[in-house]
Short mmCIF file of C-alpha atoms in Angstrom, two decimals:
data_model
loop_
_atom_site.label_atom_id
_atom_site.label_comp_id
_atom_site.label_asym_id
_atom_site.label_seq_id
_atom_site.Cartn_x
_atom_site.Cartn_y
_atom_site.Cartn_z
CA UNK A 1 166.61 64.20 188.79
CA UNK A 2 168.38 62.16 191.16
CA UNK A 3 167.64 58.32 191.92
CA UNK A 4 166.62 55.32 189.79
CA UNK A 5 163.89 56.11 187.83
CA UNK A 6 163.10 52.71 187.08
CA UNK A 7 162.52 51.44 190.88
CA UNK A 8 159.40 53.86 191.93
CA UNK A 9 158.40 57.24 192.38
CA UNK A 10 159.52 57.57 195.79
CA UNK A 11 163.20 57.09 194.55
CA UNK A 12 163.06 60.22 192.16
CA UNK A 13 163.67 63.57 193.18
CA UNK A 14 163.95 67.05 191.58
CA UNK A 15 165.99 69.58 192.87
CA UNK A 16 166.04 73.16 192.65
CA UNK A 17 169.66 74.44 191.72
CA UNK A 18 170.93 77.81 193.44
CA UNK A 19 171.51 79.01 189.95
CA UNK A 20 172.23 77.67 185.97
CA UNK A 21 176.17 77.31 187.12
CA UNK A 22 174.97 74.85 189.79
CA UNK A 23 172.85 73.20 187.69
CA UNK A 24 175.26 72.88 184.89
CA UNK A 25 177.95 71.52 187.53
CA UNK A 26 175.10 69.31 189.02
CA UNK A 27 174.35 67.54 185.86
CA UNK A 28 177.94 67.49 184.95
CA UNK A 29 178.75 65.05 187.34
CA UNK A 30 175.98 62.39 185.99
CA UNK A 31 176.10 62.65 182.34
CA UNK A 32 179.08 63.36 179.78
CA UNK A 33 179.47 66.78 177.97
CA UNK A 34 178.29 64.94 174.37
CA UNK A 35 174.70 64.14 176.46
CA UNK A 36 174.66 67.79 178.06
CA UNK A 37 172.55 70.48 175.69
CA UNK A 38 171.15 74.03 176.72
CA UNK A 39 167.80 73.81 178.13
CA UNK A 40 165.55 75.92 175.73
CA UNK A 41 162.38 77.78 175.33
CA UNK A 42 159.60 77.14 172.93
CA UNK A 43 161.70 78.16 169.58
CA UNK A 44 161.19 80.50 167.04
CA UNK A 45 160.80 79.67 163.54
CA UNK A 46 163.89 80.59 160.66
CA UNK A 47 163.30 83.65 159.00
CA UNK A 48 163.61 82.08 155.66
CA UNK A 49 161.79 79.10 156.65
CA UNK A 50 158.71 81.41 157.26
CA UNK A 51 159.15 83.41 154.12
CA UNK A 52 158.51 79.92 152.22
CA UNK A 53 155.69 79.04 154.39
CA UNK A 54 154.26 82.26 153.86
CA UNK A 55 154.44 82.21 149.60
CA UNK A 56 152.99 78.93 150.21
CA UNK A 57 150.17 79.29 151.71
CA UNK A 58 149.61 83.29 150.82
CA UNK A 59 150.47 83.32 147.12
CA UNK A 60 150.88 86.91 145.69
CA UNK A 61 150.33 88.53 149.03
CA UNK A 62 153.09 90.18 150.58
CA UNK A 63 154.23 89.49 154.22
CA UNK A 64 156.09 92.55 156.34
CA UNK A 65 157.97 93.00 159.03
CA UNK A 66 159.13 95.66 161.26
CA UNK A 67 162.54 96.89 162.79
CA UNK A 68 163.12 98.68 166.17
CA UNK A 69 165.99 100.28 168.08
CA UNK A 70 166.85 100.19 171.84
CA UNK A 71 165.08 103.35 173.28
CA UNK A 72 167.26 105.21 175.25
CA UNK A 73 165.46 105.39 178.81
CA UNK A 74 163.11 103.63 180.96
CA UNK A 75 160.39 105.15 179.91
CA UNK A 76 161.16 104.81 176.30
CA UNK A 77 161.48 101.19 176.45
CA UNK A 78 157.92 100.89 178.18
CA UNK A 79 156.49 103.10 175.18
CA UNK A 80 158.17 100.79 172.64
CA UNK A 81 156.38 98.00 174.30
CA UNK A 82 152.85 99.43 173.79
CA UNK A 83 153.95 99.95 170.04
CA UNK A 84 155.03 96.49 169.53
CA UNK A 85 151.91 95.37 170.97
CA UNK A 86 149.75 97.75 168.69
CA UNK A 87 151.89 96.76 165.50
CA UNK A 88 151.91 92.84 166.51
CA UNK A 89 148.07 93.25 165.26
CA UNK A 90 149.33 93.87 161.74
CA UNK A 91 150.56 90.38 161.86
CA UNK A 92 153.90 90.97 160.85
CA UNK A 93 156.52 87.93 159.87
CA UNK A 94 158.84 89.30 162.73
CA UNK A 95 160.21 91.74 164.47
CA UNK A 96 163.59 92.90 164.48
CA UNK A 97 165.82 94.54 166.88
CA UNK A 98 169.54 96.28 166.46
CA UNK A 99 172.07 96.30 168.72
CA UNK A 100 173.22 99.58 168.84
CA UNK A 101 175.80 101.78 167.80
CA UNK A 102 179.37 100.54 168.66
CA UNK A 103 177.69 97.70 170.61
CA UNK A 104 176.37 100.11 173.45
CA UNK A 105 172.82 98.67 173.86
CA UNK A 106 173.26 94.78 173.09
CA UNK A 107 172.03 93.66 176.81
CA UNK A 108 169.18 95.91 176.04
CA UNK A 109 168.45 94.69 172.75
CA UNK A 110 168.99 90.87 174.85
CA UNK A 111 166.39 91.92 177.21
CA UNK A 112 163.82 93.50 174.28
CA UNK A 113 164.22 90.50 172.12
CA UNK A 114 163.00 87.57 175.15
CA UNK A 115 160.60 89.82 176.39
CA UNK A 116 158.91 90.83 173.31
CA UNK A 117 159.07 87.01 171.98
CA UNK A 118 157.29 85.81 175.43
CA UNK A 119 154.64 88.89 174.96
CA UNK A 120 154.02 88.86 171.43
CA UNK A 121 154.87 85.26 170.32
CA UNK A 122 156.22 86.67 167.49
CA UNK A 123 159.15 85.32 165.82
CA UNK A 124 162.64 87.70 166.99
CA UNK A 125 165.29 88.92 164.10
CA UNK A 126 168.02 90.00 166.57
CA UNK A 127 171.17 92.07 165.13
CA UNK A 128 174.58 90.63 166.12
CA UNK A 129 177.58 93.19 165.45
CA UNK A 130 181.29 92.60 165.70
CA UNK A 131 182.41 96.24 167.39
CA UNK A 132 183.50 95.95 170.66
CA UNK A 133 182.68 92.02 170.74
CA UNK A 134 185.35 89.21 171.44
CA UNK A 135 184.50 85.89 170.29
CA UNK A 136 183.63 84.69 174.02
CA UNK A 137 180.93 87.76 174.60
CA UNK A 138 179.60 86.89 171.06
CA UNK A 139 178.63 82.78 172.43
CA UNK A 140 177.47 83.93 175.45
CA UNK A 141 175.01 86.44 173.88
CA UNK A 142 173.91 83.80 171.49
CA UNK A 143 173.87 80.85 174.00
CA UNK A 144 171.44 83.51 175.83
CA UNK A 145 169.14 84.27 172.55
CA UNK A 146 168.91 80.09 171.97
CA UNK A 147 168.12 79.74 175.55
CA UNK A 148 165.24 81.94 174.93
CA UNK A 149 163.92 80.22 171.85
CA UNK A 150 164.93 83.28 169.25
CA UNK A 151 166.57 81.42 166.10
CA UNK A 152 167.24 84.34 164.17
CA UNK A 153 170.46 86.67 164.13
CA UNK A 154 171.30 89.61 161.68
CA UNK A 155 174.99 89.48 161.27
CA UNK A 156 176.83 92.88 160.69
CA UNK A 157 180.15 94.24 161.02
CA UNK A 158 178.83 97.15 162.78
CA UNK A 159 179.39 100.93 162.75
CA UNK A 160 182.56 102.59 164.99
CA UNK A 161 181.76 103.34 168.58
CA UNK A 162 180.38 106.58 169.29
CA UNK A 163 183.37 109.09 168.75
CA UNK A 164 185.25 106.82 166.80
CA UNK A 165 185.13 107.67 163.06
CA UNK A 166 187.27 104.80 162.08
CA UNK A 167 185.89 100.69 162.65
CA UNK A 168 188.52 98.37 164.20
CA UNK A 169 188.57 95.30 165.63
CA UNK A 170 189.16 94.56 169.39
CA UNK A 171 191.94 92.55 170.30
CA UNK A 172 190.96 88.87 169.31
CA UNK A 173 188.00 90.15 168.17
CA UNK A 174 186.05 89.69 164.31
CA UNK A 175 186.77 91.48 161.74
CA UNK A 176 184.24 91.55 159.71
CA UNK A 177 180.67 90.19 159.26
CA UNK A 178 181.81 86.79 157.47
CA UNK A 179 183.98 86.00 160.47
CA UNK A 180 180.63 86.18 162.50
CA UNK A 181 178.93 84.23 160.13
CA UNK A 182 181.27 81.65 160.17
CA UNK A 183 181.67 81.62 164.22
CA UNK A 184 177.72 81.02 164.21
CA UNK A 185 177.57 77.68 161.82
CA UNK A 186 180.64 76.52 163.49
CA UNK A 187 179.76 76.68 167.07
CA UNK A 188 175.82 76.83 166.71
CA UNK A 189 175.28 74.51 163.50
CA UNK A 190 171.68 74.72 161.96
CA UNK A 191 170.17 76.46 165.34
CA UNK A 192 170.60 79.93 163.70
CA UNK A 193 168.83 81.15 160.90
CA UNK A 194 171.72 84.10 159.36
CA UNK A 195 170.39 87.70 158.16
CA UNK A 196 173.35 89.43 156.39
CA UNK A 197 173.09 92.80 155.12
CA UNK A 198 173.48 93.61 151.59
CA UNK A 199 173.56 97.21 149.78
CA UNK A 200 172.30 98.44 146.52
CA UNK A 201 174.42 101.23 146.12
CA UNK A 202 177.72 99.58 147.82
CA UNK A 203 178.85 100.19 151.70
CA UNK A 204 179.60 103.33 152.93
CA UNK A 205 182.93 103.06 153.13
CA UNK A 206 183.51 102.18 149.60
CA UNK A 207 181.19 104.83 148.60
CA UNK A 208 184.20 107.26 147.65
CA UNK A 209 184.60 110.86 145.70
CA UNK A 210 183.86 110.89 142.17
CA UNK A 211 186.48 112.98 141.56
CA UNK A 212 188.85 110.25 143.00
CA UNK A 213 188.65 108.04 140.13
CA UNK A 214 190.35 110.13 137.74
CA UNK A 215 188.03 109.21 135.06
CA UNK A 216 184.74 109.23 133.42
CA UNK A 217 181.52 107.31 135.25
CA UNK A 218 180.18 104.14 133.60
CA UNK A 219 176.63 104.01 132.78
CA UNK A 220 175.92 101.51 135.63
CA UNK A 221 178.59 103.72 138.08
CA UNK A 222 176.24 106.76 137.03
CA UNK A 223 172.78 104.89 137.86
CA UNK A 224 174.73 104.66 141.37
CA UNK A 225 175.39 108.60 141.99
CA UNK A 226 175.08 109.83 145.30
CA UNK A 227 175.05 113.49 145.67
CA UNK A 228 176.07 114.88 149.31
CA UNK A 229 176.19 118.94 149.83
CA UNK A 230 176.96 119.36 146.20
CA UNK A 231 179.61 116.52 146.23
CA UNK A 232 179.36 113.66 143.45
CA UNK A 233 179.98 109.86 145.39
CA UNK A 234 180.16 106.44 143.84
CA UNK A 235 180.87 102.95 144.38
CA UNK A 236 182.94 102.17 141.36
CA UNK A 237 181.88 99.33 139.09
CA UNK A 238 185.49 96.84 140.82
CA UNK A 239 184.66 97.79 144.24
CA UNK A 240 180.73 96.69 143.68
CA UNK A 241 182.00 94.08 142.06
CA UNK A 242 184.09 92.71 144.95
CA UNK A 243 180.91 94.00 147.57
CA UNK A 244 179.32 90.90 145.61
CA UNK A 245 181.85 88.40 145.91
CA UNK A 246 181.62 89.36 149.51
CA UNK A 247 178.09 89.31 150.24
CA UNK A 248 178.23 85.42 148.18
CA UNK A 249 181.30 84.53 150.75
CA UNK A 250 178.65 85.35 153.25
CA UNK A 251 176.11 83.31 152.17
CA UNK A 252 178.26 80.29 151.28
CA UNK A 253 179.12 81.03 154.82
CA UNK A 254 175.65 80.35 156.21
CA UNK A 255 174.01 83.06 155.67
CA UNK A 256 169.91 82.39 154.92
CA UNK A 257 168.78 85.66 154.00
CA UNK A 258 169.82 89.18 152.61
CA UNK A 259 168.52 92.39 154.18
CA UNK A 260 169.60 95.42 152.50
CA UNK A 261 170.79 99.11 153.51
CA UNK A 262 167.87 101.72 153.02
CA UNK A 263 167.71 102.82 148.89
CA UNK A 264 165.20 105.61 147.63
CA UNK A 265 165.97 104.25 143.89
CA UNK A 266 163.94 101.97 142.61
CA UNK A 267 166.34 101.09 139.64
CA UNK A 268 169.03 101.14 141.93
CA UNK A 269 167.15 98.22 143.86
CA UNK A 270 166.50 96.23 140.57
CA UNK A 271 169.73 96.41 139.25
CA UNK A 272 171.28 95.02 142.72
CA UNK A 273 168.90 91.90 142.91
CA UNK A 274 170.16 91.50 139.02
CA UNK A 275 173.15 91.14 139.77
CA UNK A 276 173.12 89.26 143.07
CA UNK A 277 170.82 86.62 140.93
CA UNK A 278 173.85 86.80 138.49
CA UNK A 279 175.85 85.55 141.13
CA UNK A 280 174.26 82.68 141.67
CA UNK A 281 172.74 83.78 145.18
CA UNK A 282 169.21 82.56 145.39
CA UNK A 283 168.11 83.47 149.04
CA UNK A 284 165.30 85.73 149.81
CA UNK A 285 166.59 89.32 149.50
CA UNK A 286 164.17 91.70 152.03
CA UNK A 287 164.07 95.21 150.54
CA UNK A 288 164.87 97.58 153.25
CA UNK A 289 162.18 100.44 153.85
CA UNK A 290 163.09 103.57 155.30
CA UNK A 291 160.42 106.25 156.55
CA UNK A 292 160.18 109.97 155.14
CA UNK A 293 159.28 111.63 157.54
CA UNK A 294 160.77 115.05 158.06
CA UNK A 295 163.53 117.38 156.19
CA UNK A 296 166.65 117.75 158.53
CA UNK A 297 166.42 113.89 159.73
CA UNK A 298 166.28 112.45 156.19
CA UNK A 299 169.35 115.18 155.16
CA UNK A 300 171.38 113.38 157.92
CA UNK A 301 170.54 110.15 157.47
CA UNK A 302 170.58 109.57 153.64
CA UNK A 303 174.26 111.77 154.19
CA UNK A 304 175.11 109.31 157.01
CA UNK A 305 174.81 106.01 154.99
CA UNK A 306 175.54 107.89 151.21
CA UNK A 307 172.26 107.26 149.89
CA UNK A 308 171.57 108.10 146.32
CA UNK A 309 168.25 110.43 146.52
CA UNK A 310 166.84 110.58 142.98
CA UNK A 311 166.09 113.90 141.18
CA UNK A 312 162.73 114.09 141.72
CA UNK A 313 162.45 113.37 145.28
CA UNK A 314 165.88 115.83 145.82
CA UNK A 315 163.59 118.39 144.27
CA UNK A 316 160.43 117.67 146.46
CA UNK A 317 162.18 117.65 149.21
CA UNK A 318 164.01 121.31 148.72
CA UNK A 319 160.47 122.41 147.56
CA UNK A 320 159.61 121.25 151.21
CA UNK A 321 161.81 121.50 153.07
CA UNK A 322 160.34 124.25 155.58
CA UNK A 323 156.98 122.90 155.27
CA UNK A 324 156.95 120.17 158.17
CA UNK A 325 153.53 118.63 157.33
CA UNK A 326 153.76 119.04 153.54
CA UNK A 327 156.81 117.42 153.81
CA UNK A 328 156.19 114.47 156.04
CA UNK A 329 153.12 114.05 153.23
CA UNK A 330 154.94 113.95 150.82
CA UNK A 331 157.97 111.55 151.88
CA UNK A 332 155.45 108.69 152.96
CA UNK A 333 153.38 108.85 149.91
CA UNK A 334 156.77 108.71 148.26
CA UNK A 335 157.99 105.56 149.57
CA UNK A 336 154.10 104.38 149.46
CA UNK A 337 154.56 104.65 145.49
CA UNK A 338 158.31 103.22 145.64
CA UNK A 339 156.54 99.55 148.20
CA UNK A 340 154.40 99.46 145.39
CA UNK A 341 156.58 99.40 142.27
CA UNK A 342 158.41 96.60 144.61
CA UNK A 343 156.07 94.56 144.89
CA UNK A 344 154.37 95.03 141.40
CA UNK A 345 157.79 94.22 140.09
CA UNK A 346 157.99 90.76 141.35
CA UNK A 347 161.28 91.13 142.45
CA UNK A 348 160.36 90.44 146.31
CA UNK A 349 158.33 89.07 148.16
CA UNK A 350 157.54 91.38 151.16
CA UNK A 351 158.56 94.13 152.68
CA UNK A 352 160.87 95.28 155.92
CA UNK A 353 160.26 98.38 157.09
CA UNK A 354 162.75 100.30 159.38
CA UNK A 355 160.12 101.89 161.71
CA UNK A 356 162.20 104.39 163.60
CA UNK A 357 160.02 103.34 166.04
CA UNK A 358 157.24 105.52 164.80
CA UNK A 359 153.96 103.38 164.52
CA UNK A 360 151.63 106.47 163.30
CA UNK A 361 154.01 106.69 160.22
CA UNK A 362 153.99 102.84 159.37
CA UNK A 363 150.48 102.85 159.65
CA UNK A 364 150.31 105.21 156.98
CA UNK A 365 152.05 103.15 154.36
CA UNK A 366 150.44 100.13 154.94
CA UNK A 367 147.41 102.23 154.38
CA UNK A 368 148.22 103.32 151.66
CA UNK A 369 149.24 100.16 149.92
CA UNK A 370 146.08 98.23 151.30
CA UNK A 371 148.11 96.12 154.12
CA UNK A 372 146.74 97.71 157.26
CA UNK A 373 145.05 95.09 158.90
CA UNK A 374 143.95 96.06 162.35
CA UNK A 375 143.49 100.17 162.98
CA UNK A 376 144.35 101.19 166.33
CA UNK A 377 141.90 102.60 168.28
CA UNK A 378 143.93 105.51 169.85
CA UNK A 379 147.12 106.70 169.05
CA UNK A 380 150.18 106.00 171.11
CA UNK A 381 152.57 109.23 172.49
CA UNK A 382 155.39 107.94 171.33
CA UNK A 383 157.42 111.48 171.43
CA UNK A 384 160.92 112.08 169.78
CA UNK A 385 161.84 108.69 169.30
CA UNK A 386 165.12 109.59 167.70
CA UNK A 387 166.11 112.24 170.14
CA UNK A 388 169.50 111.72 170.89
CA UNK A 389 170.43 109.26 167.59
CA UNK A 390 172.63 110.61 164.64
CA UNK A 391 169.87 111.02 162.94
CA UNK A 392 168.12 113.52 165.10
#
């Protein structure tokens, strides 16, 4: 606006800009830096702010919501958008979307996040990850996201770049998830609502050999056994110990919320949330919910992240291994039966389902446990959707 706005009308006048640098520089030279804010978008709501609206006003029902990945072409991404549509009928609490290995999709992930937030009005959960990101890419790509109204950011460390095994830092660059966290509050205050991740059975890369320790397993270290190709893996008892401590230095950080890694064990699950209560952490914890959906992808994956895969299921899932159908059957009723025990157990209060983007599968355990609210009148070709992942 230029002119006195308290003569008349005729003395105001709004001006396009070239671009948001000229505008910026524009304003700049009428008002002082304090006065100057972002221009944003209708907002989302916090995460956590929603989960207590929900219990409030839906007492003993449980809410869900539904994680994505950046499709890798074109024609992918316009197939993901006809899912999201179909699963924004099931009402979810939002929708989440990651930001790729080694940090190789995150204008992508940008791009799915404002668009499906101005389709959808649904509330956005977008990942944040420190590879490959220096403090200065990091504002810009959250200056973007609050210019768009999203209010929500999962904050992760992030896995190595693709042919990388080992994570490092760029030059400058975060270290770790708690650095994020703490680069959020302090340049971002309140505006944020913080996602951190949190992990039942310890991170990866403290999951170690069994035969490292040198010693006999604890009763709580043995409730933790992972089992990969016929080698024994555990977080020992100190290192899960100091995997607390961190995830509390994360939320005395700022973080709002705790999503955690994928877990096929219910007891594993209980006996984390125990112990995270024990530490005096009392924000919502969202039980990630992985898909069963086919032999070699689940091998990979649950080898991938060292998931402990009970007894029962590992035997199931040898039984079916060459049985495609029988054993796509059987994984979803599987984790059908483990949402229920969850939420029977009082322990959370919804559920957050990593989709793979595979609608036809969620469907089926939201079926199952009674949550399916809208049934889609044709199904969607969504093809391989992990062709060309780690998982594949």
């Amino acid at each position: 606006l230029r002119g006195d706005l308290g003569s008349a009308s005729s003395s105001s006048v709004v001006e396009p800009a070239a671009d948001a640098a000229a505008a910026r520089a524009e304003a700049a030279a009428f008002f002082k830096p304090s006065e100057l804010t972002e221009p944003v978008l209708h907002a989302c709501e916090k995460i956590s702010d929603k989960i207590r609206s929900w219990a409030a006003a839906n007492p003993g029902k449980p809410y869900i919501s539904f994680e994505y990945f950046p499709p890798k072409t074109a024609a992918g991404v316009e197939t993901l958008y006809k899912t999201l549509d179909v699963m924004a009928k099931q009402e979810p609490l939002f929708f989440d979307f990651t930001w790729g290995a080694g940090g190789s999709t995150s204008q992508l992930t940008m791009d799915l996040c404002c668009e499906a937030y101005q389709r959808f009005g649904l509330d956005i959960n977008m990942h944040l990850t420190c590879t490959n990101q220096a403090p200065a890419l990091c504002g810009e790509a959250l200056r973007e996201a609050k210019r768009h109204g999203i209010r929500n950011i999962v904050a992760l460390r992030g896995d190595p770049p693709k042919g990388q095994e080992k994570w490092e830092a760029v030059e400058g660059g975060f270290e770790c998830a708690l650095d994020l966290v703490k680069y959020i509050r302090a340049g971002f205050g309140d505006w944020f609502g913080i996602q951190v991740s949190g992990y039942p059975e310890g991170h990866p890369d403290v999951i170690k050999p069994v035969e490292d320790l040198g010693r006999p397993l604890s009763a709580s270290e043995q409730k933790r056994l992972v089992t990969i190709d016929g080698k024994q893996f555990v977080c020992s008892d100190a290192d899960f110990e100091r995997e607390l401590d961190y995830l509390k230095a994360k939320i005395d950080a700022g973080g709002d919320a705790i999503i955690t890694q994928m877990f096929f064990d219910y007891e594993v699950f209980e006996a984390f949330v125990h112990a995270v209560r024990a530490r005096g952490i009392k924000v919502p914890i969202l039980p990630g919910i992985m898909l069963i959906s086919a032999a070699g992808g689940f091998s990979r994956m649950t080898g991938f992240c060292k998931s402990r895969v009970p007894a029962d299921l590992k035997a199931k899932c040898d039984e079916l291994k060459d049985n495609a159908e029988g054993f796509k059957a059987m994984g979803l009723q599987y984790v059908a039966d483990l949402c229920a025990q969850l939420l029977k157990s009082g322990l959370v209060e919804g559920l957050h389902f990593y989709t793979l983007n595979q609608s036809p599968n969620t469907f089926a355990i939201l079926e199952k446990l009674g949550l399916l609210k809208h049934v889609p009148s044709e199904q969607i070709e969504e093809g391989d959707t992990l062709k060309g992942t780690h998982i594949a």
